[in-house]
Short mmCIF file of C-alpha atoms in Angstrom, two decimals:
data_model
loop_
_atom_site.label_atom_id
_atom_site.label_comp_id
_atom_site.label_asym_id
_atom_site.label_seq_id
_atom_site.Cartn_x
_atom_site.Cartn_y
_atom_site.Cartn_z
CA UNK A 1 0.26 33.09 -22.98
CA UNK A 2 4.03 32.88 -21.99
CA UNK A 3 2.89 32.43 -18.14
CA UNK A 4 0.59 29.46 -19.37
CA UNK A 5 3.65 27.98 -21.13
CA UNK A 6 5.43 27.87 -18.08
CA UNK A 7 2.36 26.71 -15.92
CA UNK A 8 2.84 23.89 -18.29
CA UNK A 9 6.41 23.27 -18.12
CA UNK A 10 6.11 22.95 -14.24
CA UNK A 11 3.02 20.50 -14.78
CA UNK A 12 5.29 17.96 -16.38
CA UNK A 13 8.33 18.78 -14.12
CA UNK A 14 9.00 15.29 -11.74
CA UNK A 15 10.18 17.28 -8.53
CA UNK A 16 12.80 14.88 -7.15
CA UNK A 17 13.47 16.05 -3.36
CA UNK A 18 10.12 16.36 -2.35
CA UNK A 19 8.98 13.03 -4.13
CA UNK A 20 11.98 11.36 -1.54
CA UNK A 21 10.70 13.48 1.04
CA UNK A 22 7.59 11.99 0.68
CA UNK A 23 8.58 8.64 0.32
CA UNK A 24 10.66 8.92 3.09
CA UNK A 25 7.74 10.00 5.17
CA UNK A 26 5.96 6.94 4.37
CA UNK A 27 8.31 4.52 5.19
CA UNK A 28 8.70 6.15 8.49
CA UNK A 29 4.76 6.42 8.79
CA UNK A 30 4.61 2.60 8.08
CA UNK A 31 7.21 1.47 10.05
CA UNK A 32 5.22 2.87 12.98
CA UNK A 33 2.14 0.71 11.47
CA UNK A 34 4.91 -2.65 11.33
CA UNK A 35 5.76 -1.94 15.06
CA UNK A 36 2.72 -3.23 16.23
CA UNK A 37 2.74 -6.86 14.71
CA UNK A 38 6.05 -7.21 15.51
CA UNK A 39 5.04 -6.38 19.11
CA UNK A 40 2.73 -9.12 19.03
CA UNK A 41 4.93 -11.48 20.72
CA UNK A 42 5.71 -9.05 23.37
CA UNK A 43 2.66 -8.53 24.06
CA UNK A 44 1.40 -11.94 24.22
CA UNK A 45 3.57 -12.74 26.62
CA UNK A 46 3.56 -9.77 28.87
CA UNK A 47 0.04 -9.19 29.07
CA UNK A 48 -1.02 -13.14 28.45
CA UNK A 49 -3.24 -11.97 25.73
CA UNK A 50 -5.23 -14.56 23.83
CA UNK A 51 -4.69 -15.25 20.42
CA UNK A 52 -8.03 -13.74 19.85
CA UNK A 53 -7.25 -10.02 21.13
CA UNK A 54 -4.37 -10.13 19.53
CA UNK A 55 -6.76 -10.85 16.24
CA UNK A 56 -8.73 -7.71 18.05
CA UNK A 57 -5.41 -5.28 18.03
CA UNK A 58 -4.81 -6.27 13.85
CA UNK A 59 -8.61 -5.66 13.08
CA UNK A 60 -8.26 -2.43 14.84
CA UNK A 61 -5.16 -1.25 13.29
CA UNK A 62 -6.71 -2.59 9.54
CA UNK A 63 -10.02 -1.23 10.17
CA UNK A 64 -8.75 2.11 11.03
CA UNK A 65 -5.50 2.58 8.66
CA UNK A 66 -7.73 0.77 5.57
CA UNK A 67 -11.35 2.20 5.83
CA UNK A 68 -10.65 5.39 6.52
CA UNK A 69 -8.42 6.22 3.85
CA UNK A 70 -11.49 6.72 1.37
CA UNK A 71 -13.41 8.90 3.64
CA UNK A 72 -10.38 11.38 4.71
CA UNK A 73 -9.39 11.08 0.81
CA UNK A 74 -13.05 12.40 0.12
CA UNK A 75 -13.00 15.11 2.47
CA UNK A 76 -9.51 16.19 1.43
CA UNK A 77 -10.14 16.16 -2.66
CA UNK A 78 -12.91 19.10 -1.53
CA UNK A 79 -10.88 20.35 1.15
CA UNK A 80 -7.12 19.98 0.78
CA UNK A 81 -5.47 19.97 4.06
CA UNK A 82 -1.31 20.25 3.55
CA UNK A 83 -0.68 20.29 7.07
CA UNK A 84 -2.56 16.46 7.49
CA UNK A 85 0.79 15.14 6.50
CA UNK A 86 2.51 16.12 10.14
CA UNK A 87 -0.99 15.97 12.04
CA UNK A 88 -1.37 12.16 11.04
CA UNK A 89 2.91 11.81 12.01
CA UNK A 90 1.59 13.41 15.76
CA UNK A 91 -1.02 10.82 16.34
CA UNK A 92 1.44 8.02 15.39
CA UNK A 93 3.88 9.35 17.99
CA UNK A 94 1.32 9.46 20.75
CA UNK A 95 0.08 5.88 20.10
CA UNK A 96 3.79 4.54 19.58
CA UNK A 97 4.31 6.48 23.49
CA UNK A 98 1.17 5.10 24.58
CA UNK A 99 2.17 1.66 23.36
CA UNK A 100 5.40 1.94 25.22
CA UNK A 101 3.42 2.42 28.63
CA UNK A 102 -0.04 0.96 27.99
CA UNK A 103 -0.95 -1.53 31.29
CA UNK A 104 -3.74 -3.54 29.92
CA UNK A 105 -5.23 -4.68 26.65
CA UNK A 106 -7.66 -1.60 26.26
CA UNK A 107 -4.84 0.83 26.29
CA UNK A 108 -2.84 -1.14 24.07
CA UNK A 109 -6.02 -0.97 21.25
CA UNK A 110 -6.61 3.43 21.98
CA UNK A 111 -2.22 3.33 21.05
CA UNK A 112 -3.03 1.47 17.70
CA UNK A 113 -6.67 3.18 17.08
CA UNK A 114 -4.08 6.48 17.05
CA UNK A 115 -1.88 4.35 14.91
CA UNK A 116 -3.93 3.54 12.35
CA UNK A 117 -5.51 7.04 12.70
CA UNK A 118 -2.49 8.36 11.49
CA UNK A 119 -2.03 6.45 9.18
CA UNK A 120 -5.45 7.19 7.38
CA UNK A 121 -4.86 11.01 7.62
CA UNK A 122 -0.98 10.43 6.16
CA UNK A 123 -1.85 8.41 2.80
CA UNK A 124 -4.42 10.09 0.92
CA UNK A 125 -2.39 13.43 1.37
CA UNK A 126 0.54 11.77 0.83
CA UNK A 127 -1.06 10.21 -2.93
CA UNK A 128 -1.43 14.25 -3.70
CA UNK A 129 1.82 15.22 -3.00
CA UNK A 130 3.11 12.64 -5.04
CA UNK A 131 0.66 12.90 -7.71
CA UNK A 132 1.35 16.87 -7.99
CA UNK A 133 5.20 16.10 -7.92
CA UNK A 134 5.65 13.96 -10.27
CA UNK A 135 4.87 15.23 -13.58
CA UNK A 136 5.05 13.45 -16.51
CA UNK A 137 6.50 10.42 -14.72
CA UNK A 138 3.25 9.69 -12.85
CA UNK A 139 4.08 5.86 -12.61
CA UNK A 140 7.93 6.27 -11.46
CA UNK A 141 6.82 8.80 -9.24
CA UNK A 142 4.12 6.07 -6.92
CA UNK A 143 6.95 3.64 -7.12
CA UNK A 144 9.42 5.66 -5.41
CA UNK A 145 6.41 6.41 -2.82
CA UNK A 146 5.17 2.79 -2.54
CA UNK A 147 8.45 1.39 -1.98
CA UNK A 148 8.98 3.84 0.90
CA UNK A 149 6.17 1.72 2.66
CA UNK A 150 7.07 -1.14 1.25
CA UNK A 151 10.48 -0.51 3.01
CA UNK A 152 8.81 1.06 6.05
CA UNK A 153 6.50 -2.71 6.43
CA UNK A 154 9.79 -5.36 5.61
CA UNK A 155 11.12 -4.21 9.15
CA UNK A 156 8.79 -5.93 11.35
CA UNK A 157 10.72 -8.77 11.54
CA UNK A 158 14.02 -6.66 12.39
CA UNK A 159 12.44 -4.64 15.08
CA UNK A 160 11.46 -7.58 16.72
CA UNK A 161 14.41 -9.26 16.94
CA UNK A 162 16.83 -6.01 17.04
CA UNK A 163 14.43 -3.32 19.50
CA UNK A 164 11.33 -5.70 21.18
CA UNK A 165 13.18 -8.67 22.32
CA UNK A 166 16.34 -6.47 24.21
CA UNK A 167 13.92 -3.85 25.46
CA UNK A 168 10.54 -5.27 25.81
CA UNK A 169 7.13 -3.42 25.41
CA UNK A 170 8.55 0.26 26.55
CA UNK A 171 10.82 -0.54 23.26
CA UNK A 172 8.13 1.18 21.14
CA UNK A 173 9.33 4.59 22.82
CA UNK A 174 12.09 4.50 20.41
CA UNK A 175 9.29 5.27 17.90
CA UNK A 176 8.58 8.70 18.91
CA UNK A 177 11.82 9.94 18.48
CA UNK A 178 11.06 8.02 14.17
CA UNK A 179 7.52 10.12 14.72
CA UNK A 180 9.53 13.53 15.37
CA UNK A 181 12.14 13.20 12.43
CA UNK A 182 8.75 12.17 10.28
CA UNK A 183 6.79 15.54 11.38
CA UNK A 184 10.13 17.83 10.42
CA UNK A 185 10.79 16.13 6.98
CA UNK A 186 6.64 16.29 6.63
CA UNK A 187 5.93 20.19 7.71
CA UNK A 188 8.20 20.71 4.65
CA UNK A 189 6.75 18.67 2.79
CA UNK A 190 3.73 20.55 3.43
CA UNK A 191 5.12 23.74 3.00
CA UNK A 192 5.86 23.03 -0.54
CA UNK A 193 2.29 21.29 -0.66
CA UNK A 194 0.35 24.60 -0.04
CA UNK A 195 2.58 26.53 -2.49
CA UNK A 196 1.44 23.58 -5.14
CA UNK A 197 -2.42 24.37 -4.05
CA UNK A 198 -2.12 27.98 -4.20
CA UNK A 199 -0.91 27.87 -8.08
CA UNK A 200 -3.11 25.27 -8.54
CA UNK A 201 -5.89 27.75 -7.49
CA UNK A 202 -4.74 30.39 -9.33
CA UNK A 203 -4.49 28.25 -12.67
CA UNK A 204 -8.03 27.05 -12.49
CA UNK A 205 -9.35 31.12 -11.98
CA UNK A 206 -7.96 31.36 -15.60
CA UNK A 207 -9.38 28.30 -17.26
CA UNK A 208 -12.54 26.08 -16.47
CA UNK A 209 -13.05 22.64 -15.65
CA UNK A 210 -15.28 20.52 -17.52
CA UNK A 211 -17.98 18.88 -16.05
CA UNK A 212 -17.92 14.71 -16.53
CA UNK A 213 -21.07 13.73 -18.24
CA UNK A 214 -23.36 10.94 -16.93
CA UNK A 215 -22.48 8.20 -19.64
CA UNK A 216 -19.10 8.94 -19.10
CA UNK A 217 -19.55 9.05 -15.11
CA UNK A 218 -21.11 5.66 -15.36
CA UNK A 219 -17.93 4.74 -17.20
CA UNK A 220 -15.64 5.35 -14.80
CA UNK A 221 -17.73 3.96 -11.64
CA UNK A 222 -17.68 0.75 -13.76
CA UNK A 223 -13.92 0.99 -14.11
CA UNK A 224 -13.15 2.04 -10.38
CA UNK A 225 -15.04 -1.08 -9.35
CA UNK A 226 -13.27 -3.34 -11.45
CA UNK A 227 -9.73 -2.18 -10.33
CA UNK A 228 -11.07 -2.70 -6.84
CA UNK A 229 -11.81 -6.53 -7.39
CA UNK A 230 -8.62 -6.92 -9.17
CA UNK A 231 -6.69 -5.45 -6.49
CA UNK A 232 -8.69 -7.53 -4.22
CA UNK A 233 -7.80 -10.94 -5.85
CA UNK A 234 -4.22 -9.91 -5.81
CA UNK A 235 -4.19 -9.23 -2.25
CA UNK A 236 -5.35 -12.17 -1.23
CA UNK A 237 -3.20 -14.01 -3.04
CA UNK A 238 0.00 -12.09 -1.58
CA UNK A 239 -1.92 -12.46 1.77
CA UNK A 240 -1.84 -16.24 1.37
CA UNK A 241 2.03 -16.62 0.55
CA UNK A 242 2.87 -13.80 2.96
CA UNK A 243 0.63 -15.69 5.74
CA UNK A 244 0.90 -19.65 5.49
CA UNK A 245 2.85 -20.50 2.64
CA UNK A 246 5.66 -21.03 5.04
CA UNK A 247 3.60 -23.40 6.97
CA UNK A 248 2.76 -25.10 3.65
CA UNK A 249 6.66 -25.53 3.61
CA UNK A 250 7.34 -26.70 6.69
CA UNK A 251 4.63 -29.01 6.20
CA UNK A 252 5.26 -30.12 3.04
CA UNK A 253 8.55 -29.98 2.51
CA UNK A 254 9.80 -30.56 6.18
CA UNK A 255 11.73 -27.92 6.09
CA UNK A 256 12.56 -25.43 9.62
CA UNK A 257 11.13 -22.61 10.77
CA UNK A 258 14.49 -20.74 9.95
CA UNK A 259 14.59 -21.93 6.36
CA UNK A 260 10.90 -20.74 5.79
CA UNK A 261 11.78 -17.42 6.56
CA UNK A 262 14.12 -17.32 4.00
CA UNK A 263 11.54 -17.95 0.79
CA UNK A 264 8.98 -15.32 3.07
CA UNK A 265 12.11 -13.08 2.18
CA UNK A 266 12.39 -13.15 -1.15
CA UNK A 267 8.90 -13.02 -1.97
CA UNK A 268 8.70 -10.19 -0.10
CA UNK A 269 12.29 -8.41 -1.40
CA UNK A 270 10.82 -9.50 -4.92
CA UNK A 271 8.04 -7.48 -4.39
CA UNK A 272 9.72 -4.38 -3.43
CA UNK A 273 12.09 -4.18 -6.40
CA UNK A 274 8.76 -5.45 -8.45
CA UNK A 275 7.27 -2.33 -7.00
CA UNK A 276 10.11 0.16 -7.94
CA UNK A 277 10.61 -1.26 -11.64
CA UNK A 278 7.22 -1.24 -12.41
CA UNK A 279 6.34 2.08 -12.41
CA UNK A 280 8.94 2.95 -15.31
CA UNK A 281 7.50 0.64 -17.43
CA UNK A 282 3.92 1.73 -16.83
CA UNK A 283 4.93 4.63 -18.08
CA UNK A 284 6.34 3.45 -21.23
CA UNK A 285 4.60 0.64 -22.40
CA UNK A 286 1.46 1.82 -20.44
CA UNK A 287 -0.66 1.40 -17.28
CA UNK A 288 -3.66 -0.97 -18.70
CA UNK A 289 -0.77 -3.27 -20.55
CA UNK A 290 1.49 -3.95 -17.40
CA UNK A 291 -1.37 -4.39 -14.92
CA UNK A 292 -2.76 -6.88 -17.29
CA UNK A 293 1.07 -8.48 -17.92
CA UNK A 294 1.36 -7.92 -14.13
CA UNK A 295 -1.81 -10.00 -13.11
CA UNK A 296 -1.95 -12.49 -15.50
CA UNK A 297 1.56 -13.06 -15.76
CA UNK A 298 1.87 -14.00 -12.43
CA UNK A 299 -0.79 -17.36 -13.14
CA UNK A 300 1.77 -19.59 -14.61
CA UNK A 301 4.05 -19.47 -11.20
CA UNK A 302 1.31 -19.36 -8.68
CA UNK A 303 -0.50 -22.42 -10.64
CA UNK A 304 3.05 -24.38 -10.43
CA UNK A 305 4.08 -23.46 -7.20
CA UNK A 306 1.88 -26.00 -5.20
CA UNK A 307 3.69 -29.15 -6.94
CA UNK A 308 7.10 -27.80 -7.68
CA UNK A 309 10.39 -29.65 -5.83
CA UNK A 310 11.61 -27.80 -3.41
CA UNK A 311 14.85 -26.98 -5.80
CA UNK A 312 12.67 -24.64 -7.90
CA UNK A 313 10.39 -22.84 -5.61
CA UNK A 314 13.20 -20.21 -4.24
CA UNK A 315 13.25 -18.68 -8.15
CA UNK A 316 9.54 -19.14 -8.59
CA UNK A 317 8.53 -17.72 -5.20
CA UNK A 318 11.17 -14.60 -6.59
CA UNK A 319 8.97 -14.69 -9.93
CA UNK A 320 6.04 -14.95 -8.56
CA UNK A 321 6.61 -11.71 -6.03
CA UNK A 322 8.40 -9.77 -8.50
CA UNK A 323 5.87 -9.66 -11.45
CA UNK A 324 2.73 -9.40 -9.31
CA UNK A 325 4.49 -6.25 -7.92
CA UNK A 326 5.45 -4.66 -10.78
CA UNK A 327 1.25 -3.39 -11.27
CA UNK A 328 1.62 -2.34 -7.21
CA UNK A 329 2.09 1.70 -7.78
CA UNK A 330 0.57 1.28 -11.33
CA UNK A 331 -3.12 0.92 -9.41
CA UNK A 332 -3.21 3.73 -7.52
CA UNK A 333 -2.39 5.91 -10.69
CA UNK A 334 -4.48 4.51 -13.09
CA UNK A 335 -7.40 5.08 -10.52
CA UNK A 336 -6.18 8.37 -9.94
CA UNK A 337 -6.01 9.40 -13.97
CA UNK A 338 -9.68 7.52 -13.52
CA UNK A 339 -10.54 10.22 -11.15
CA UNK A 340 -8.24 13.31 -11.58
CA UNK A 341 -10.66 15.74 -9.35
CA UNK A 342 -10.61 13.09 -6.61
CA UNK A 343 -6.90 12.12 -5.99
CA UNK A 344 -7.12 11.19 -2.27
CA UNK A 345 -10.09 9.31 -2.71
CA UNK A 346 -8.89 7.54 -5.39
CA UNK A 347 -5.72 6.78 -3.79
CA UNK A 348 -7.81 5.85 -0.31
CA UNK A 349 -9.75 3.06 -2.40
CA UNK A 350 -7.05 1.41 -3.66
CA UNK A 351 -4.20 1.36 -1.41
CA UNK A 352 -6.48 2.12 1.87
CA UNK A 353 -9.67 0.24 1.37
CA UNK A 354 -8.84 -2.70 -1.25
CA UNK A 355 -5.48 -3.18 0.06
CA UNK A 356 -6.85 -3.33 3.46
CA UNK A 357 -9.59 -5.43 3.18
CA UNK A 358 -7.58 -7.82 0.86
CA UNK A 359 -5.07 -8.33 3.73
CA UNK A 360 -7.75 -8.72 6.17
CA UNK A 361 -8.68 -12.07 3.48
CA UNK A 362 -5.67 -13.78 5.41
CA UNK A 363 -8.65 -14.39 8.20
CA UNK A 364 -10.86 -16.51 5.60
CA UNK A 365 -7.87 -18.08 4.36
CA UNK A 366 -7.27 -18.94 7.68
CA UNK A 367 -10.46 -20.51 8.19
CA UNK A 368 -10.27 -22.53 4.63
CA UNK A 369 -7.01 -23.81 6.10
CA UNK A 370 -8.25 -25.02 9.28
CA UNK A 371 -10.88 -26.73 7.54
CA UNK A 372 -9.75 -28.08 5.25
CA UNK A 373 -5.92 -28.01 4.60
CA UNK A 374 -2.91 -26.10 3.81
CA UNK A 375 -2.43 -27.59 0.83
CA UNK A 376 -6.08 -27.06 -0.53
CA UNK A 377 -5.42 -23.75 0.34
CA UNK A 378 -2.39 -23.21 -1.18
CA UNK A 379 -4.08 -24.73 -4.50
CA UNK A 380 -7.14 -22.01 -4.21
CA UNK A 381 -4.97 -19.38 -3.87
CA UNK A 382 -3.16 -20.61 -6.73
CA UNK A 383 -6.17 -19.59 -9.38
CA UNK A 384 -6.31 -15.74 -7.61
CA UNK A 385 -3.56 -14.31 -10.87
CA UNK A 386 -6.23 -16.03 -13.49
CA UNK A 387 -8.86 -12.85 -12.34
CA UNK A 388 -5.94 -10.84 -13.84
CA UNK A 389 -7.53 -11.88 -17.54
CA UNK A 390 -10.38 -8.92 -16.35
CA UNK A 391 -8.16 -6.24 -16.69
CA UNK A 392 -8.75 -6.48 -20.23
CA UNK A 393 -12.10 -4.95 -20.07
CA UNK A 394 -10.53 -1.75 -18.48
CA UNK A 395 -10.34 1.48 -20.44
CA UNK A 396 -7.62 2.28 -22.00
CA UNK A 397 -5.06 5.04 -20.31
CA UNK A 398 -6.40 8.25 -20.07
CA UNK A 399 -4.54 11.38 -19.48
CA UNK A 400 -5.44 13.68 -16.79
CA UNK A 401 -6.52 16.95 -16.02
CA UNK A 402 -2.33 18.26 -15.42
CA UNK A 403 -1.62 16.31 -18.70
CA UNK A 404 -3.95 18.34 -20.76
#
């Protein structure tokens, strides 16, 4: 009985260092993934690639990062692989060397394929770690993890101008040397990880698990694929400001090229303190109530932003980034409490799967905008938040199988 107690004790126990560990590993594992875009230019140049491979290089490093994550989630949740964590860091580091010294265009996509490779094994193993970590705070816990890669992705814009444009394409051999310091921090990580699974084991020899009945199975398929379209909808409305709304502004607003970097900027540094407040507050006022608040809330700004002046749209762009961000982390638990025996998966849906294919929306946006125009675009996009008015019809929390 007094061995249970403690069992417990540790269940709730947030484990700080390796949750920053952790986090830390995934903003090194996703700077890796924000060296390639920001090699784009580099590579256009020094290869004279069309705009079309370089389409061909993103769809490879979205296809394999995003739709993967479900299936190496899957195979993990029935056979949990610690030591994933620094096996997915060593594929980054040989497609960052292969980048470095790839001669043509097919070598350049086998570096990213081992990118994005990487990437897929990191993530759903990752989602564990933090999931077993952080104990009663299951929503602080993903934010401090998601704004890792949130972190990891805002420094495309500085490598390019700080690493790619000095040193060129053999500039991405600097990322090895990230790669290394990611596997050390990560085999401890895992070491820690396969203590966690070993208890783990040992605590389910004493009790049982409960099997999910069919009605209630049915339940939570209907749930999962809810949260999917809602995360959807969201990311292709971030994909649309992230994209062309700075077009839009140069456009409309005749503003420079310089200038529209800046409101890119804060949308995106919105979103990353969106993503780390957030999860604190899913956690006290609930995860159903602030992804509805999150989604919805973020209508009134998005429907505005279209017609403002260009006075106002620097604090509604801010707005608009920082309350669509605060549900970011609050996703991937909620699914996870959705499906407590299937963490990776869970966690590959959602931030590998949805997230990915909602960025890889920016291509159909794209083509509305060609058709048509930026500013019908803009206007579409505007009535993505208005889908948050589904997340109603969600369940209500649940606890999971550590909370019981």
């Amino acid at each position: 009985m007094h061995t249970n107690v403690e069992q417990g004790a540790r269940a709730h126990t947030t484990v700080y260092p390796i949750l920053i560990a952790i986090s830390v590993g995934h903003l090194l594992n996703d700077a890796m993934q924000a060296v390639i875009p920001a090699l784009f230019p580099i590579l256009e140049a020094s290869m004279d690639l069309s705009y079309t491979q370089i389409g061909w290089i993103a769809f490879t490093l979205n296809m394999t990062s995003s739709i993967l994550q479900p299936i190496v989630g899957l195979f993990t949740d029935r056979h949990p692989s610690p030591y994933f964590l620094p096996l997915g860091m060593a594929a980054s580091l040989l497609g960052m060397a292969g980048l470095a010294f790839a001669p043509n265009f097919l070598f350049v996509l086998l570096s990213v394929l081992l990118v994005g490779l990487g990437s897929a094994v990191f993530h759903p193993e990752g989602a564990r770690v933090v999931y077993f970590a952080a104990g009663a705070k299951r929503g602080f816990a993903q934010s401090i993890y998601q704004v890792g890669g949130n972190t990891g992705n805002a420094l495309a814009p500085l490598f390019t101008a700080l690493v790619f444009v000095p040193f060129g394409q053999k500039g991405a051999g600097w990322f090895t040397i990230v790669a290394m310091i990611g596997i050390i921090v990560l085999f401890r990580v895992s070491q820690w990880y396969s203590r966690k699974l070993e208890q783990k084991g040992h605590a389910r020899k004493q009790g049982s698990v409960s099997k999910v009945a069919q009605k209630e199975r049915n339940h939570i398929i209907s749930a999962l694929s809810l949260l999917i379209f809602l995360v959807f909808a969201r990311s292709w409305y971030s994909a649309g400001i992230s994209n062309y709304y700075q077009f839009y502004l140069i456009e409309h607003y005749d503003v420079s090229i310089r200038e529209a970097q800046l409101y890119l900027f804060v949308f995106m540094i919105a979103g990353a303190i969106g993503t780390f407040v957030g999860g604190p507050l899913a956690d006290r006022f609930g995860k159903r109530n602030l992804m509805l608040f999150s989604t919805l809330g973020t209508a009134p700004f998005a429907l505005s932003l279209p017609y403002l002046p260009l006075g106002w749209v620097l604090p509604v762009v801010f707005l608009a980034g920082f309350i669509l961000s605060l549900s970011f982390s609050t996703f991937v638990v909620y699914a996870q409490e959705l499906l407590p025996e299937n963490v990776g998966m869970a966690s590959g849906l959602i931030v590998g799967l949805a997230f990915g294919m909602g960025a890889l929306g920016s291509v159909v946006l794209g083509k509305i905008a060609d058709t048509y125009t930026l500013k019908s675009l803009m206007i579409m996009c505007s009535f993505l938040p208005l889908f948050g008015i589904l997340t109603y019809w969600l369940p209500k929390d649940r606890r999971s199988a550590l909370d019981r």
